[in-house]
Coordinates of C-alpha atoms in Angstrom, one line a residue:
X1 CA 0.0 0.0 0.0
X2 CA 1.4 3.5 -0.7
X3 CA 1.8 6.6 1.3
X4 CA -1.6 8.3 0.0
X5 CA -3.4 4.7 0.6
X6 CA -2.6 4.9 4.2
X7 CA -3.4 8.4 4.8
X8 CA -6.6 7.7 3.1
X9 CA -7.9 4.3 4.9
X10 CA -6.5 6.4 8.6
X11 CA -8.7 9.6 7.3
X12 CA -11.8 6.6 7.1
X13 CA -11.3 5.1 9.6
X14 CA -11.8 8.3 11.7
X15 CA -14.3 9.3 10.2
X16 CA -16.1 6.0 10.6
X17 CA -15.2 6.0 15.0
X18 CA -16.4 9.3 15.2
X19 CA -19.8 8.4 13.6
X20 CA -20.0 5.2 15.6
X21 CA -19.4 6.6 19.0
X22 CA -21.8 9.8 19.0
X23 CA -19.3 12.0 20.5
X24 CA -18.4 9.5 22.8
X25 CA -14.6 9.4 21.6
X26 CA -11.6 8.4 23.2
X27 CA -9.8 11.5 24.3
X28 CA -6.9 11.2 22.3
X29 CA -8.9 11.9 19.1
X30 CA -9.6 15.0 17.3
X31 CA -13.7 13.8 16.3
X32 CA -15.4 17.5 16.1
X33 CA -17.3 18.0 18.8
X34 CA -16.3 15.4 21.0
X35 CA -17.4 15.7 24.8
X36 CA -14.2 14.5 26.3
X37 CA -12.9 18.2 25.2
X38 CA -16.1 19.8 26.5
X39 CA -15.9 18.4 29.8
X40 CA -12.5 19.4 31.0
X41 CA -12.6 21.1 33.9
X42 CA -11.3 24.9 34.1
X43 CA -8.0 25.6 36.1
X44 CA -8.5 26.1 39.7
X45 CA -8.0 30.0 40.1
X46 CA -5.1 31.4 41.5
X47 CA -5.8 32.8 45.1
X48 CA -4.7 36.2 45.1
X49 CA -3.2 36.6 48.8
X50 CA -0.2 37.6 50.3
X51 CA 1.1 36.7 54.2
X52 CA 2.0 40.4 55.8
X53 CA 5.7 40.8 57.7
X54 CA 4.6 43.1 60.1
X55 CA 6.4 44.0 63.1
X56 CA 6.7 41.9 66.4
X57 CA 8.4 42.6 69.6
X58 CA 11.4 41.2 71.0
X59 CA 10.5 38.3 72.9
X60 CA 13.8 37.9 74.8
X61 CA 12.9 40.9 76.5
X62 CA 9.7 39.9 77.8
X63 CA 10.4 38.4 82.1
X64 CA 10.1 34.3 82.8
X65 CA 8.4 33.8 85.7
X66 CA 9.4 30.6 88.4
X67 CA 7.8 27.9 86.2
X68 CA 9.4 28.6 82.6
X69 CA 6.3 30.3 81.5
X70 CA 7.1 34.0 79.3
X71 CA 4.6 36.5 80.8
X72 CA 2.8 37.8 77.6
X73 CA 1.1 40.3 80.1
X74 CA 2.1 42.2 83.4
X75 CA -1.0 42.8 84.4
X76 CA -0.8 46.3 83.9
X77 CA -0.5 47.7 80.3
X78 CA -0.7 46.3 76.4
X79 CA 2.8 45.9 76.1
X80 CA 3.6 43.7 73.4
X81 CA 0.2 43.7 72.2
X82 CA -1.0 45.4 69.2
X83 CA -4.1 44.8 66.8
X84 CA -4.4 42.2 64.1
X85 CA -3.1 44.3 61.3
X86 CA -2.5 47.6 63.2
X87 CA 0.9 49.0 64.9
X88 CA -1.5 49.7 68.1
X89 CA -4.3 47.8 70.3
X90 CA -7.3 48.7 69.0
X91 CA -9.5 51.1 71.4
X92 CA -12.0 48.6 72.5
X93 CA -9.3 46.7 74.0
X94 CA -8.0 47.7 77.6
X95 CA -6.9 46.9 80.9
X96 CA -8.7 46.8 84.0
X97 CA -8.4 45.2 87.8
X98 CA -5.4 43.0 86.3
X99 CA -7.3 41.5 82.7
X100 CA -7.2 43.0 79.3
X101 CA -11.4 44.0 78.8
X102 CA -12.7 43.9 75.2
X103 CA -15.6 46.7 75.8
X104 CA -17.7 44.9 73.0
X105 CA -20.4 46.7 70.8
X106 CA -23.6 45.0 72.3
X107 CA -24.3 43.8 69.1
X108 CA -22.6 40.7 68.3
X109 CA -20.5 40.5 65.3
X110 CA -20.2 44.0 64.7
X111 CA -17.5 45.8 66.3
X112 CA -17.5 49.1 67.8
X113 CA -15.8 51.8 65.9
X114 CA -11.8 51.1 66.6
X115 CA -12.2 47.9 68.0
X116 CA -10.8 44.8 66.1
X117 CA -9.0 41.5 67.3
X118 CA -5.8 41.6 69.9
X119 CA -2.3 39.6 69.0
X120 CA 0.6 39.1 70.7
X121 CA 2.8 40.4 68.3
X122 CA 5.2 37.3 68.1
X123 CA 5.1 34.5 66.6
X124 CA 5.3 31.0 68.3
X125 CA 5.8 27.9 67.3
X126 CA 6.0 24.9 69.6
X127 CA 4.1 26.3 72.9
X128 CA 2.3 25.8 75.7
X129 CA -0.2 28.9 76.5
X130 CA -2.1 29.3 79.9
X131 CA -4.6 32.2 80.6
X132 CA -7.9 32.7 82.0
X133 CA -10.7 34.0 80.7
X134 CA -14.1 35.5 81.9
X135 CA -16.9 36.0 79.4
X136 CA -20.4 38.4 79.7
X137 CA -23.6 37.0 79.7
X138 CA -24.8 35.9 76.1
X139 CA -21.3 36.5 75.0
X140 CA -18.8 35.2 73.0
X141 CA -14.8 35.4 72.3
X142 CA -12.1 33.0 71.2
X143 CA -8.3 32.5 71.6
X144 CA -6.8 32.0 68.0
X145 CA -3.5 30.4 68.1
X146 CA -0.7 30.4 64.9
X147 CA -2.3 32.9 62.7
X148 CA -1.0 34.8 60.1
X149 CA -1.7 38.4 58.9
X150 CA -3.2 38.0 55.9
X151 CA -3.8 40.4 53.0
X152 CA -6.2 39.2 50.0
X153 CA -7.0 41.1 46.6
X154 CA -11.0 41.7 45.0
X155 CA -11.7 43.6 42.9
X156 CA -8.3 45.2 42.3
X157 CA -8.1 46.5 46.3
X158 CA -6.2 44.9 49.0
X159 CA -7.8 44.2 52.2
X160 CA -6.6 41.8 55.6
X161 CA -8.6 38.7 55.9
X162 CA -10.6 37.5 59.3
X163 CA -7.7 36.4 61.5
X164 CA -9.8 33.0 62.2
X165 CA -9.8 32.4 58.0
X166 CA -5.9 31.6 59.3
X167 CA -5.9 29.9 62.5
X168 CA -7.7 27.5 65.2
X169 CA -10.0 28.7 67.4
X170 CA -10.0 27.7 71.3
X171 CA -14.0 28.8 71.9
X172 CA -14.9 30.8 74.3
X173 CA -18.5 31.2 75.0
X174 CA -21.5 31.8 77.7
X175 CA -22.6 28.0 76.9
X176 CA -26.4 28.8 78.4
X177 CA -27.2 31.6 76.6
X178 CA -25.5 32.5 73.4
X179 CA -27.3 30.9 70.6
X180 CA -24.1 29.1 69.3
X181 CA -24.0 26.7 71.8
X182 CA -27.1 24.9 70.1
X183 CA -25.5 25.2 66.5
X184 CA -22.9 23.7 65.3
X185 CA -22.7 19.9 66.0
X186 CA -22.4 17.5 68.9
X187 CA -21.4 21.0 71.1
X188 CA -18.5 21.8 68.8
X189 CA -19.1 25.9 69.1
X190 CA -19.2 25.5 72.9
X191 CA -16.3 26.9 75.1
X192 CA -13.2 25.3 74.9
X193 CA -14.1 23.7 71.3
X194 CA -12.1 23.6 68.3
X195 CA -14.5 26.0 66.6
X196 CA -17.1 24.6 64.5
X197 CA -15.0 21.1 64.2
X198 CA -14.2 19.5 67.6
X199 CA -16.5 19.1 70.7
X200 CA -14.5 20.2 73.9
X201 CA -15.6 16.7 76.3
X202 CA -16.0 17.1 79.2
X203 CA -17.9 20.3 78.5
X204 CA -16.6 21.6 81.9
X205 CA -16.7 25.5 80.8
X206 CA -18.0 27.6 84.6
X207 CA -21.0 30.2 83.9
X208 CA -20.7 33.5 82.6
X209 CA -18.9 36.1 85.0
X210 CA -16.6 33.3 86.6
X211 CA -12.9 33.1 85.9
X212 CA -12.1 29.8 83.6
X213 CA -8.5 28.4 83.0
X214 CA -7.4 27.5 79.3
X215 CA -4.2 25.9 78.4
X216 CA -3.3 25.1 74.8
X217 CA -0.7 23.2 73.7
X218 CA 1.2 23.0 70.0
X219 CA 3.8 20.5 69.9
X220 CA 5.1 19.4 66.5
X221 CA 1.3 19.0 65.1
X222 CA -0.5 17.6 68.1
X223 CA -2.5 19.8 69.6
X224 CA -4.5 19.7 72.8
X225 CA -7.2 21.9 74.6
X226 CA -7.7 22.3 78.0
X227 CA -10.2 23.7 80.2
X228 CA -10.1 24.2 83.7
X229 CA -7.5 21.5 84.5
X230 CA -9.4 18.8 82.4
X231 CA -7.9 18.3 78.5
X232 CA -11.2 18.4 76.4
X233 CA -10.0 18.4 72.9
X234 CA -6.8 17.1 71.0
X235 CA -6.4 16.8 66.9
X236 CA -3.0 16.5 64.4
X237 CA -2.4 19.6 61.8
X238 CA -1.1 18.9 58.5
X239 CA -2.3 15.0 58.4
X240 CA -4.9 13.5 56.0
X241 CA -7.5 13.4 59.1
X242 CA -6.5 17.4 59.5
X243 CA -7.2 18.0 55.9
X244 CA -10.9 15.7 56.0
X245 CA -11.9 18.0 59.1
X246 CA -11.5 20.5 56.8
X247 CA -13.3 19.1 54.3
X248 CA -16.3 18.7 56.4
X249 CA -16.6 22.2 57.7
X250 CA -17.0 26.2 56.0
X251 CA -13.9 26.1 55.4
X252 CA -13.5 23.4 52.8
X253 CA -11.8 23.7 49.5
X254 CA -13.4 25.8 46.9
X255 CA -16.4 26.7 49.5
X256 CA -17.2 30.0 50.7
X257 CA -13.6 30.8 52.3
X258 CA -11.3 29.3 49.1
X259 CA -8.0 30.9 51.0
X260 CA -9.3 30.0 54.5
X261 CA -9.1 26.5 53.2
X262 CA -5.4 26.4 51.6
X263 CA -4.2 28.5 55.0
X264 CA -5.6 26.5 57.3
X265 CA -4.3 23.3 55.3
X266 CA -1.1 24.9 56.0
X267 CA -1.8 26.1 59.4
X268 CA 1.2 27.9 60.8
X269 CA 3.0 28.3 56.7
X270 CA 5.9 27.2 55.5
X271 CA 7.5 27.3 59.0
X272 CA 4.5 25.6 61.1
X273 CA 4.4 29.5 63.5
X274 CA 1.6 32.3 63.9
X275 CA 0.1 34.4 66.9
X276 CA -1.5 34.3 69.6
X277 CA -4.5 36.3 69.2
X278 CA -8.1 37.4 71.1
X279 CA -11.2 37.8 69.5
X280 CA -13.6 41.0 69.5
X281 CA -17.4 39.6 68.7
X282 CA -18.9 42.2 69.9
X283 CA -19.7 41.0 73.4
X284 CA -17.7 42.2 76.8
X285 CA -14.8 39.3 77.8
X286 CA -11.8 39.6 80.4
X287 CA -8.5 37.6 79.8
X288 CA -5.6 37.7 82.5
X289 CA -2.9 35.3 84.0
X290 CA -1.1 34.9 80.3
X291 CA 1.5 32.8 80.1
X292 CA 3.8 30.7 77.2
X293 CA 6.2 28.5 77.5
X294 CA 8.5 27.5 74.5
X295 CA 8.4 23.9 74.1
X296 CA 11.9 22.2 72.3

């Protein structure tokens, strides 16, 4: 058979497979209109977001009390403190009788005019963190723990993201009256919780305007919760499990919060460290007693 022969029985025999299969071709031909080609899926967007440097304080300077523990706060002043994405604490936040007070807005979510969420402006790594906490009737706060500042671009303009769309959040919540202790599931918005994703058990949280203890720990991945002297929650970042949690919550993969998802999958970046931060939602909390120790 010649040269034109052979193109000429290929050129039918196309023709023929693409008649035969109804646009049902193997994806390796070229048959016009074939689904295969239709039904690629688009490239996954690019997340336009960038992790802020901003400044942090020197922690060497900061005293260690008898135990090991780095005082992150003297009881007296915001030293060291500043707000997430700000040089300075935000207004809302100050001290009194020996805590740092969010004044909330009495509104929930919305903040008060100069109010915004409190970091420690260092970053820690592998940590044990103590405080206590004190939270207003119906109200509702967290401890956040290795977040990043985060910047994100819509729409041509630059803004920072949520702190928790970076970070674990310890709950902290008036379990008897603020509606999110009946959402969620199985408790898992009730005090001392991962947020939205593990159940703090024993639910051992004392009622609003008592003093509570909270102690997290970050060691290489494993991370446990603790609530007045009783652990109540422990997971693994950066593990198949840790990346199915995320899976199952908000925060999953091309859901609402698209970067919240490849942070959190990530928690900590490139070198596994983020704040130590406190959350304004609106409602009055106290927070005193705050300790770290650096774990080797």
């Amino acid at each position: 058979m010649n040269k034109l022969s052979i193109v000429f029985a290929g050129a039918l025999l196309m023709a023929a497979s693409c008649a035969n299969n109804s646009n049902k071709c193997d994806c390796n031909c070229s048959c016009p209109g074939c689904t295969c080609n239709q039904d690629k899926p688009a490239d996954k967007a690019k997340l336009d977001y960038r992790v802020v440097d901003n400044k942090n304080v020197d922690i060497s300077k900061f005293p260690v009390d008898k135990d090991g523990y780095i005082v992150l706060f003297d009881g007296k002043t915001l030293n060291g403190w500043r707000g997430y994405g700000m040089d300075t604490p935000p207004k809302s936040w100050t001290v009194e009788d020996g805590a740092i007070k969010l004044k909330g807005s009495g509104t929930g979510e919305a903040q008060v005019e100069g109010g915004g969420d409190l970091i420690f402006a260092s970053k820690f790594q592998n940590f044990e963190l103590e405080l206590e906490y004190k939270i207003s009737e119906g109200g509702n706060s967290g401890i956040f723990y290795l977040a990043q500042e985060v910047m994100a671009k819509e729409n041509g303009k630059e803004a920072y993201l949520p702190i928790w769309q970076s970070a674990s959040e310890y709950q902290v919540l008036d379990n008897d009256r603020h509606p999110d202790a009946k959402l969620g599931q199985d408790g898992n918005r009730m005090s001392g919780s991962l947020y939205d994703m593990i159940p703090a058990k024993p639910q051992n949280a004392k009622p609003a305007g008592e003093w509570n203890t909270a102690k997290i720990m970050v060691y290489k991945g494993t991370v446990i919760h603790g609530q007045n002297g009783q652990n109540v929650v422990e997971y693994h970042l950066w593990t198949p499990k840790w990346t199915e949690m995320l899976q199952a919550s908000k925060f999953k993969e091309n859901g609402d919060f698209p970067i919240a998802y490849e942070l959190l999958n990530n928690m900590g970046g490139d070198k596994h460290e983020g704040y130590i931060g406190l959350q304004d939602h609106g409602d009055d909390v106290w927070y005193r007693n705050i300790r770290v120790k650096i774990l080797k």
